[in-house]
Structure formats: structure tokens, C-alpha cells
Coordinates of C-alpha atoms in Angstrom, one line a residue:
M1 CA 0.0 0.0 0.0
T2 CA 1.4 3.4 -1.0
P3 CA 0.1 7.0 -1.4
Q4 CA -0.6 6.1 -5.0
S5 CA -3.4 3.8 -3.8
P6 CA -6.9 4.8 -5.0
W7 CA -7.9 4.9 -1.4
Y8 CA -5.6 7.9 -0.8
G9 CA -7.6 10.1 -3.2
I10 CA -10.9 8.8 -1.9
T11 CA -9.8 9.6 1.7
L12 CA -8.8 13.1 0.7
E13 CA -12.0 13.9 -1.1
A14 CA -14.0 12.5 1.8
A15 CA -12.1 14.8 4.2
R16 CA -12.7 17.8 1.9
L17 CA -16.4 17.1 1.8
W18 CA -16.5 16.7 5.6
R19 CA -14.6 20.0 6.2
R20 CA -16.2 22.0 3.4
G21 CA -17.5 25.3 4.7
R22 CA -16.5 24.6 8.3
Q23 CA -13.6 27.1 8.3
R24 CA -12.2 29.9 6.1
L25 CA -8.8 28.4 5.2
H26 CA -6.1 30.7 4.0
I27 CA -3.0 29.1 2.4
D28 CA 0.4 30.7 1.8
R29 CA 2.6 28.3 0.0
G30 CA 5.7 30.5 0.3
E31 CA 8.6 28.9 -1.5
L32 CA 7.0 25.5 -1.6
D33 CA 6.8 25.4 -5.4
K34 CA 10.6 25.6 -5.5
V35 CA 11.0 22.5 -3.3
Q36 CA 12.2 19.3 -4.8
A37 CA 10.2 16.2 -3.7
P38 CA 10.6 14.2 -1.7
F39 CA 10.8 16.4 1.3
V40 CA 10.0 16.5 5.0
L41 CA 7.3 19.0 6.1
L42 CA 7.3 19.9 9.8
V43 CA 4.4 21.8 11.3
N44 CA 3.1 22.9 14.7
H45 CA 0.1 21.0 16.1
T46 CA -2.8 23.0 17.5
S47 CA -6.0 20.9 16.8
F48 CA -7.3 17.6 15.6
Y49 CA -8.1 19.1 12.2
D50 CA -4.5 20.1 11.4
F51 CA -4.1 17.1 9.1
F52 CA -6.8 18.6 6.9
Y53 CA -5.1 22.0 6.7
V54 CA -1.8 20.4 5.7
T55 CA -3.5 18.3 3.1
E56 CA -4.9 21.4 1.5
L57 CA -1.4 23.0 1.6
L58 CA 0.1 20.0 -0.1
K59 CA -2.7 19.2 -2.5
D60 CA -0.3 18.9 -5.4
Y61 CA 1.6 16.1 -3.5
R62 CA 0.7 12.8 -2.0
P63 CA 2.7 12.8 1.3
V64 CA 2.4 10.2 4.1
Y65 CA 1.8 11.4 7.6
V66 CA 3.4 10.2 10.8
I67 CA 0.5 9.7 13.2
N68 CA -0.2 8.4 16.7
D69 CA 0.0 4.6 16.6
H70 CA -2.9 4.2 19.0
I71 CA -5.5 5.9 16.8
L72 CA -4.9 3.5 14.0
T73 CA -7.9 1.3 14.8
G74 CA -11.3 0.8 13.2
I75 CA -11.9 2.7 10.0
I76 CA -9.0 5.0 10.6
G77 CA -6.6 2.1 10.9
W78 CA -8.1 0.4 7.8
L79 CA -7.6 3.6 5.7
A80 CA -4.1 4.3 7.2
K81 CA -2.8 0.9 6.0
R82 CA -4.1 1.6 2.5
T83 CA -2.6 5.0 2.3
A84 CA 0.8 4.1 3.8
M85 CA 0.6 6.3 6.9
I86 CA 3.5 5.8 9.4
P87 CA 2.5 4.9 13.0
K88 CA 4.5 6.4 15.8
K89 CA 4.3 5.5 19.5
L90 CA 4.3 8.8 21.4
F91 CA 7.4 9.4 23.4
Y92 CA 8.6 5.8 23.0
S93 CA 11.2 4.2 20.8
D94 CA 9.9 2.3 17.8
T95 CA 10.6 1.8 14.1
A96 CA 9.0 5.0 12.9
A97 CA 12.4 6.6 12.0
V98 CA 13.2 3.6 9.7
K99 CA 9.9 3.9 8.0
I100 CA 10.3 7.6 7.5
V101 CA 13.7 7.2 5.8
R102 CA 12.3 4.3 3.7
A103 CA 9.4 6.5 2.5
L104 CA 11.7 9.4 1.6
R105 CA 14.1 7.1 -0.3
D106 CA 11.1 5.7 -2.2
G107 CA 10.3 9.3 -3.4
T108 CA 7.4 10.0 -1.0
S109 CA 7.3 13.2 1.1
V110 CA 6.6 12.9 4.8
V111 CA 4.6 15.2 7.1
I112 CA 5.5 15.3 10.8
F113 CA 4.1 17.1 13.8
P114 CA 7.3 17.2 15.9
E115 CA 5.6 18.3 19.2
G116 CA 3.7 15.0 19.3
R117 CA 0.7 16.5 21.0
L118 CA -1.9 19.2 20.7
S119 CA -1.2 22.7 22.1
V120 CA -3.0 23.2 25.5
D121 CA -2.6 27.0 25.7
G122 CA -2.1 28.4 22.2
T123 CA 1.7 28.1 22.2
N124 CA 3.9 25.2 21.1
Y125 CA 5.3 22.4 23.1
P126 CA 9.1 21.9 22.9
V127 CA 10.3 19.2 20.4
L128 CA 11.3 16.4 22.8
E129 CA 12.3 13.8 20.2
K130 CA 14.8 15.8 18.1
A131 CA 15.5 14.4 14.6
G132 CA 18.1 16.6 13.0
A133 CA 20.3 13.5 12.4
L134 CA 17.5 11.7 10.7
Y135 CA 16.8 14.6 8.3
K136 CA 20.5 14.8 7.5
M137 CA 20.7 11.1 6.8
A138 CA 17.6 11.3 4.5
K139 CA 19.3 14.1 2.4
V140 CA 16.1 15.9 1.6
D141 CA 14.7 19.4 1.8
V142 CA 13.1 20.3 5.1
V143 CA 10.0 22.5 4.9
I144 CA 8.7 24.2 8.1
A145 CA 5.0 25.4 8.1
R146 CA 2.9 27.3 10.6
I147 CA -0.8 27.0 11.5
T148 CA -2.6 29.8 13.3
G149 CA -6.4 30.1 14.0
S150 CA -6.9 26.4 14.4
Y151 CA -6.5 26.7 18.2
I152 CA -9.2 29.4 18.3
A153 CA -11.5 27.1 16.3
A154 CA -11.0 23.9 18.1
P155 CA -8.7 23.9 21.2
K156 CA -7.8 20.7 22.9
W157 CA -10.0 21.5 25.9
R158 CA -13.3 22.4 24.0
S159 CA -15.4 19.8 22.3
A160 CA -17.3 22.2 20.1
F161 CA -15.7 23.5 16.8
K162 CA -16.2 27.2 16.1
K163 CA -16.0 28.5 12.5
T164 CA -13.2 31.0 12.0
D165 CA -10.2 32.0 9.8
V166 CA -7.5 29.4 9.8
Y167 CA -4.1 30.2 8.3
I168 CA -1.4 27.8 7.1
S169 CA 1.8 29.1 5.6
V170 CA 5.3 27.9 4.7
K171 CA 7.7 29.8 6.9
R172 CA 11.0 28.4 5.8
V173 CA 12.6 26.0 3.4
I174 CA 15.9 24.5 4.2
P175 CA 17.4 23.0 1.0
R176 CA 19.0 19.6 1.3
E177 CA 22.4 21.1 0.6
E178 CA 22.1 23.3 3.6
V179 CA 20.7 20.4 5.7
S180 CA 23.8 18.5 4.9
A181 CA 26.1 21.4 5.7
L182 CA 24.5 22.1 9.1
S183 CA 25.4 20.1 12.2
K184 CA 22.5 18.2 13.7
K185 CA 22.4 20.7 16.6
E186 CA 22.3 23.7 14.3
L187 CA 19.5 22.0 12.3
N188 CA 17.6 21.2 15.5
D189 CA 18.0 24.8 16.7
I190 CA 16.6 26.1 13.4
I191 CA 13.6 23.7 13.6
D192 CA 12.9 24.7 17.2
R193 CA 13.0 28.4 16.4
E194 CA 10.8 28.2 13.3
L195 CA 8.2 26.0 15.0
T196 CA 7.9 28.5 17.9
Y197 CA 4.3 29.6 17.9
N198 CA 2.2 31.9 20.0
E199 CA -1.5 32.4 19.0
W200 CA -1.8 35.4 21.2
E201 CA 1.0 37.3 19.4
E202 CA 0.4 36.1 15.9
G203 CA -3.2 35.2 15.6
T204 CA -6.0 37.4 14.3
S205 CA -8.9 34.9 14.2
R206 CA -12.3 35.6 15.7
I207 CA -15.2 33.4 16.7
K208 CA -18.9 34.4 17.1
G209 CA -21.4 33.3 19.7
G210 CA -21.3 31.8 23.1
G211 CA -19.7 28.7 24.6
R212 CA -16.1 30.1 24.1
A213 CA -14.9 29.2 27.6
V214 CA -16.7 25.8 28.0
G215 CA -14.2 23.2 29.0
L216 CA -11.3 25.6 29.8
E217 CA -11.1 24.2 33.4
R218 CA -9.9 20.9 31.9
V219 CA -6.6 22.7 31.2
L220 CA -6.6 25.6 33.6
Y221 CA -7.3 23.3 36.5
R222 CA -6.0 25.7 39.3
C223 CA -7.2 29.2 40.0
A224 CA -4.4 31.6 39.4
D225 CA -6.1 34.2 41.6
C226 CA -6.4 32.2 44.9
W227 CA -4.5 29.1 43.9
A228 CA -7.3 26.7 44.8
L229 CA -7.1 23.3 43.1
Y230 CA -9.8 21.9 40.8
T231 CA -12.2 24.8 41.7
T232 CA -12.2 26.4 38.2
R233 CA -15.4 26.3 36.2
S234 CA -16.7 27.6 32.9
R235 CA -20.1 28.8 31.7
D236 CA -20.7 30.2 28.2
N237 CA -17.9 32.8 27.7
C238 CA -17.0 33.1 31.4
F239 CA -14.2 31.2 33.2
Y240 CA -14.4 31.5 37.0
C241 CA -13.3 30.0 40.4
S242 CA -16.0 28.5 42.7
A243 CA -13.7 29.1 45.7
C244 CA -12.8 32.8 45.4
G245 CA -15.5 33.8 43.0
R246 CA -13.1 35.6 40.6
G247 CA -14.3 35.4 37.0
H248 CA -12.7 36.2 33.6
E249 CA -14.6 36.8 30.3
L250 CA -13.3 35.5 27.0
D251 CA -13.7 37.8 24.0
D252 CA -14.2 36.8 20.4
S253 CA -10.4 36.3 19.9
L254 CA -10.4 33.9 22.9
R255 CA -8.4 36.4 25.0
F256 CA -9.5 37.5 28.4
T257 CA -11.0 40.9 28.7
D258 CA -9.1 41.8 31.9
D259 CA -5.6 41.7 33.2
A260 CA -5.5 37.9 33.0
R261 CA -4.6 38.6 29.3
D262 CA -4.8 35.3 27.6
I263 CA -4.9 31.5 28.2
A264 CA -1.1 31.1 27.8
S265 CA -0.5 33.8 30.4
Y266 CA -2.9 32.2 32.9
Y267 CA -1.4 28.8 32.2
G268 CA 2.0 30.3 32.7
R269 CA 1.1 31.4 36.2
I270 CA -0.1 27.9 37.1
K271 CA 3.2 26.5 35.6
E272 CA 5.3 28.8 37.8
Y273 CA 3.3 27.9 40.9
E274 CA 3.8 24.2 40.3
R275 CA 7.5 24.7 39.5
Q276 CA 8.1 26.4 42.8
A277 CA 6.2 23.5 44.6
I278 CA 8.5 21.0 42.9
E279 CA 11.6 22.9 43.7
A280 CA 10.6 23.1 47.4
A281 CA 9.8 19.3 47.6
E282 CA 12.3 16.7 48.8
E283 CA 13.4 14.0 46.4
D284 CA 11.0 11.3 47.8
T285 CA 8.1 13.7 48.4
V286 CA 4.9 12.5 46.7
L287 CA 4.0 15.2 44.2
L288 CA 0.9 13.4 42.9
R289 CA -1.0 10.3 43.7
T290 CA -4.3 9.0 42.5
I291 CA -6.4 5.9 42.2
V292 CA -7.1 5.0 38.6
R293 CA -9.1 2.7 36.4
T294 CA -6.6 1.4 33.9
K295 CA -6.9 0.0 30.3
V296 CA -3.8 -1.8 29.0
F297 CA -3.4 -2.2 25.2
A298 CA -1.0 -4.5 23.5
S299 CA 1.3 -3.0 20.9
G300 CA -0.5 -2.2 17.7
S301 CA -3.9 -3.1 19.2
G302 CA -7.0 -1.0 19.6
M303 CA -8.6 -3.4 22.0
A304 CA -7.8 -3.4 25.7
K305 CA -6.2 -6.7 26.7
R306 CA -6.6 -6.0 30.4
R307 CA -8.7 -3.7 32.6
E308 CA -7.7 -3.1 36.2
R309 CA -7.7 -0.8 39.2
G310 CA -4.4 0.7 40.4
V311 CA -2.5 3.6 41.9
C312 CA -0.3 6.1 40.1
T313 CA 2.3 8.0 42.1
L314 CA 4.8 10.8 41.0
T315 CA 7.9 12.0 42.8
K316 CA 10.8 13.9 41.6
K317 CA 12.6 10.7 40.9
A318 CA 10.0 8.4 39.4
F319 CA 6.5 7.7 38.1
T320 CA 5.2 4.5 39.7
Y321 CA 2.2 2.3 39.0
N322 CA 0.9 -0.4 41.3
S323 CA -2.0 -2.8 40.8
N324 CA -2.9 -6.4 41.5
N325 CA -1.4 -7.4 38.1
I326 CA 1.8 -5.4 37.8
D327 CA 4.0 -3.0 39.7
F328 CA 6.5 -0.8 37.7
S329 CA 8.5 2.4 38.1
I330 CA 9.9 4.7 35.4
D331 CA 12.7 7.2 36.3
T332 CA 11.7 10.7 35.5
E333 CA 15.0 11.0 33.6
R334 CA 13.6 8.4 31.1
L335 CA 10.1 9.7 31.0
L336 CA 9.8 12.2 28.1
A337 CA 6.2 13.3 28.7
L338 CA 2.7 12.1 29.5
A339 CA 0.1 12.5 26.7
F340 CA -3.4 13.1 28.0
S341 CA -7.0 13.7 26.9
C342 CA -8.6 16.6 28.7
G343 CA -10.9 15.6 31.5
S344 CA -10.4 11.9 30.9
E345 CA -7.0 10.1 31.0
F346 CA -3.2 10.3 30.8
E347 CA -1.1 7.6 29.2
L348 CA 2.3 6.1 28.7
Y349 CA 4.1 3.1 27.2
Y350 CA 5.7 0.5 29.4
E351 CA 7.4 -2.6 27.9
D352 CA 5.7 -2.0 24.6
E353 CA 2.2 -1.9 26.2
L354 CA 0.1 1.3 26.3
Y355 CA -1.4 2.2 29.7
Y356 CA -4.4 4.5 29.8
F357 CA -5.0 5.8 33.3
Y358 CA -8.5 7.2 34.2
P359 CA -8.5 8.9 37.6
E360 CA -11.5 8.0 39.7
K361 CA -11.8 11.5 41.1
N362 CA -11.0 15.0 39.8
K363 CA -10.8 14.1 36.1
N364 CA -9.2 17.5 35.4
Q365 CA -6.1 16.4 37.2
V366 CA -4.9 14.6 34.1
A367 CA -3.7 18.0 32.8
R368 CA -1.8 18.5 36.1
W369 CA 0.0 15.1 35.7
A370 CA 1.1 16.0 32.2
L371 CA 2.3 19.5 33.3
M372 CA 4.2 18.2 36.4
V373 CA 6.1 15.6 34.2
D374 CA 6.9 18.4 31.7
L375 CA 8.3 20.6 34.5
L376 CA 10.3 17.7 35.9
K377 CA 11.8 17.2 32.5
Q378 CA 12.6 20.9 32.0
M379 CA 14.3 21.0 35.4
Q380 CA 16.7 18.2 34.7
P381 CA 20.2 19.7 34.0
G382 CA 21.4 19.6 30.4
V383 CA 18.1 18.4 29.0
D384 CA 17.8 19.3 25.3
G385 CA 15.7 16.5 23.9
N386 CA 17.2 13.5 22.1
D387 CA 18.3 12.9 18.6
K388 CA 17.6 9.7 16.7

């Protein structure tokens, strides 16, 4: 199965019909027409629909996409196999790099979302799995694109899609000759710089109507006014704290109308509060602990092989899971990140099995688990991602 499969075209047309009229998409191809295929396209990741926007940018090509291994089930998995999509286990070593190089050497361009997860606050995550060495080995052009407006339309924390202007533009093309001449660190630094994104500084998109704030507490889980935990709530366009009563209104650009400024600024205050708490804690102090309902998936399987009840614990030194079936611990030095679904679960791989952890109480705490692991990673001396 390759991108030349008839199913590739059928899938694209189905996506276009599905998305028709749901957004006002603006495309700036920049120097894309000068690029020699095959190439690697790197782009920031702000919403589930980013794959569609990239498809429209690259409508003259038939690239393959590197996508989350675990969503390749059901009809999505069936189509992915017939259109040569490349599965990647999030923040876990697998054979995706080999498949990427193979696709490029076969003449097929590859699309990668290097952050590996959706933006929570309208800014980019750092690239944890650095791949400058991979792009140098592939000896292809590297194209870096930027999406704005997509976060305003469909942020990770809101279930409803709001129609707005979405922009996708090619920001930089690094010719293969330059890729070869750069060191892998120099190339990674350029990629990091060009993928840096801030919706609140760059974005101009607007949304109409109500419901703008609904679900925001699933990311902004702590009140940044009184620091109460899991007391934030949302109603229509208002985000407020049930403990101190302080409220903040979101305008049509999804910015706060008062000195709270924007979602990234509010989230940044929560980050700093949590960072100080981590710094003040002893090495063995329990930072987080929760009882969870757990689903365990075998590698490459969309069906849970085991369901159980257990306890997750996080300290500065390790993430630990204990249940009647298994006990394991992962040093925080080896734990790149925790992916999560807002208000639902957080997840990680252990010995090639995928664990989904569903807290029994305070579902919004999953965002806190992910943030605390991110902060622990950032606080490790000399951390600059890896390079495969």
C-alpha cells in the first residue's frame, strides 16, 4: 500500500467534503513550489483538524503522515494501512524513523508534527524527540510550516468546533544542501526556532457566539487568583473560580477581557506555581498520587487486553504504578512526557504496552499530571531532547 493507492484520493475527497465550509482556510505556499520532492514537512500542532489543513497546503503532492499509533484502529486504521501512513508511538522508541527514511528514499514526502501532542494554551510544546540527524541522513529538503487560528476554532479543551479563519503558511525551506552542511544541533535549533508559535502574538482569528470558555477548566485546573485546586469552572464565555468567585470573560479572539490577558499567560502562572512547589519538595516527596481505572493495550492493538484498578504516584525521581497485576516504576529522567485527553485520562508506554490511566476523582487532574512531568523534564540539568 502506497500514497498512489486509489484509497488515498478517496480519503482526501471525503475529508474535503467533511470539512467544506467549516472554516475559512487561507493558504500561503511561500517557496513550496521551489522545493524538490521528496521532502519532510514539519508543522506545529494546534488541533485535531491540522491534518486537513496540511492536506490542502500539499494538494499537489501525496505525502504520508506520521501519526499516533494508537488511533490506527477501526476505519482510521483500515484507511491508514491503505494510504501508507506511518505509525509512531508517542514518546517511546519504535521503528517510525526507519519507515520515514524508507518512504523518503522511495520518493514519498513525509509530514511530521514534531511536538507529538496538541497545544494546550495556544503556544507550542518543545520538540522532545529531536530528529536533525534523521533529516541529514535522509538528504532531503526540510520545509517548516505554521498554522494559526486552528487553536481558536478547536482547542484541545473544548469539544465544540467554532468557525473562524485558519491560516497555514510555509515559513522556511531548508534546502538539502544546507541540511547536509549544518550540524545536527544547528538544524535542530533552526527547527525549534521556526516551530515556535504563539497564537496570542500572531493570531487574528475571531469566533462568534457563546460557549467560548466551555471546557477551559480541563486545562486551567487551578485558580491563578487564589491558587485553589480543581475549583475552576466555565459557563458560556466566562471562566471563574468557585472558591474565590473571581471570573474572567473571553472575547471573540479567545483572549481574556481583563488583566488575565490570555490563556497562555494564565497557564504560565499555574506553571510557575507548580514549578516552585516541585523545587521546594524533597526527592521522595509525593507530588501526585491518584487511584485510577486502567486500560492496557498490547502494541498495535486498539482493543484493551486488560482492565484493572491501580494507583499512580509521581515523585521527583520516578513515576510509579501499582496494581494487583503489575508494579512498575519509570525514572523521570527516562520519561519524556505524558500524553493526555482533557478531563479523561493520561497515558504512557511500558514494555511495549500502552497504559491508559483514568482517575476515579477530579478528572481534570490529568492536565496536572502532564504538566508536572513536563516541569520535571525541564528542570533536569542539560536536557535538550534527544536525537535519533
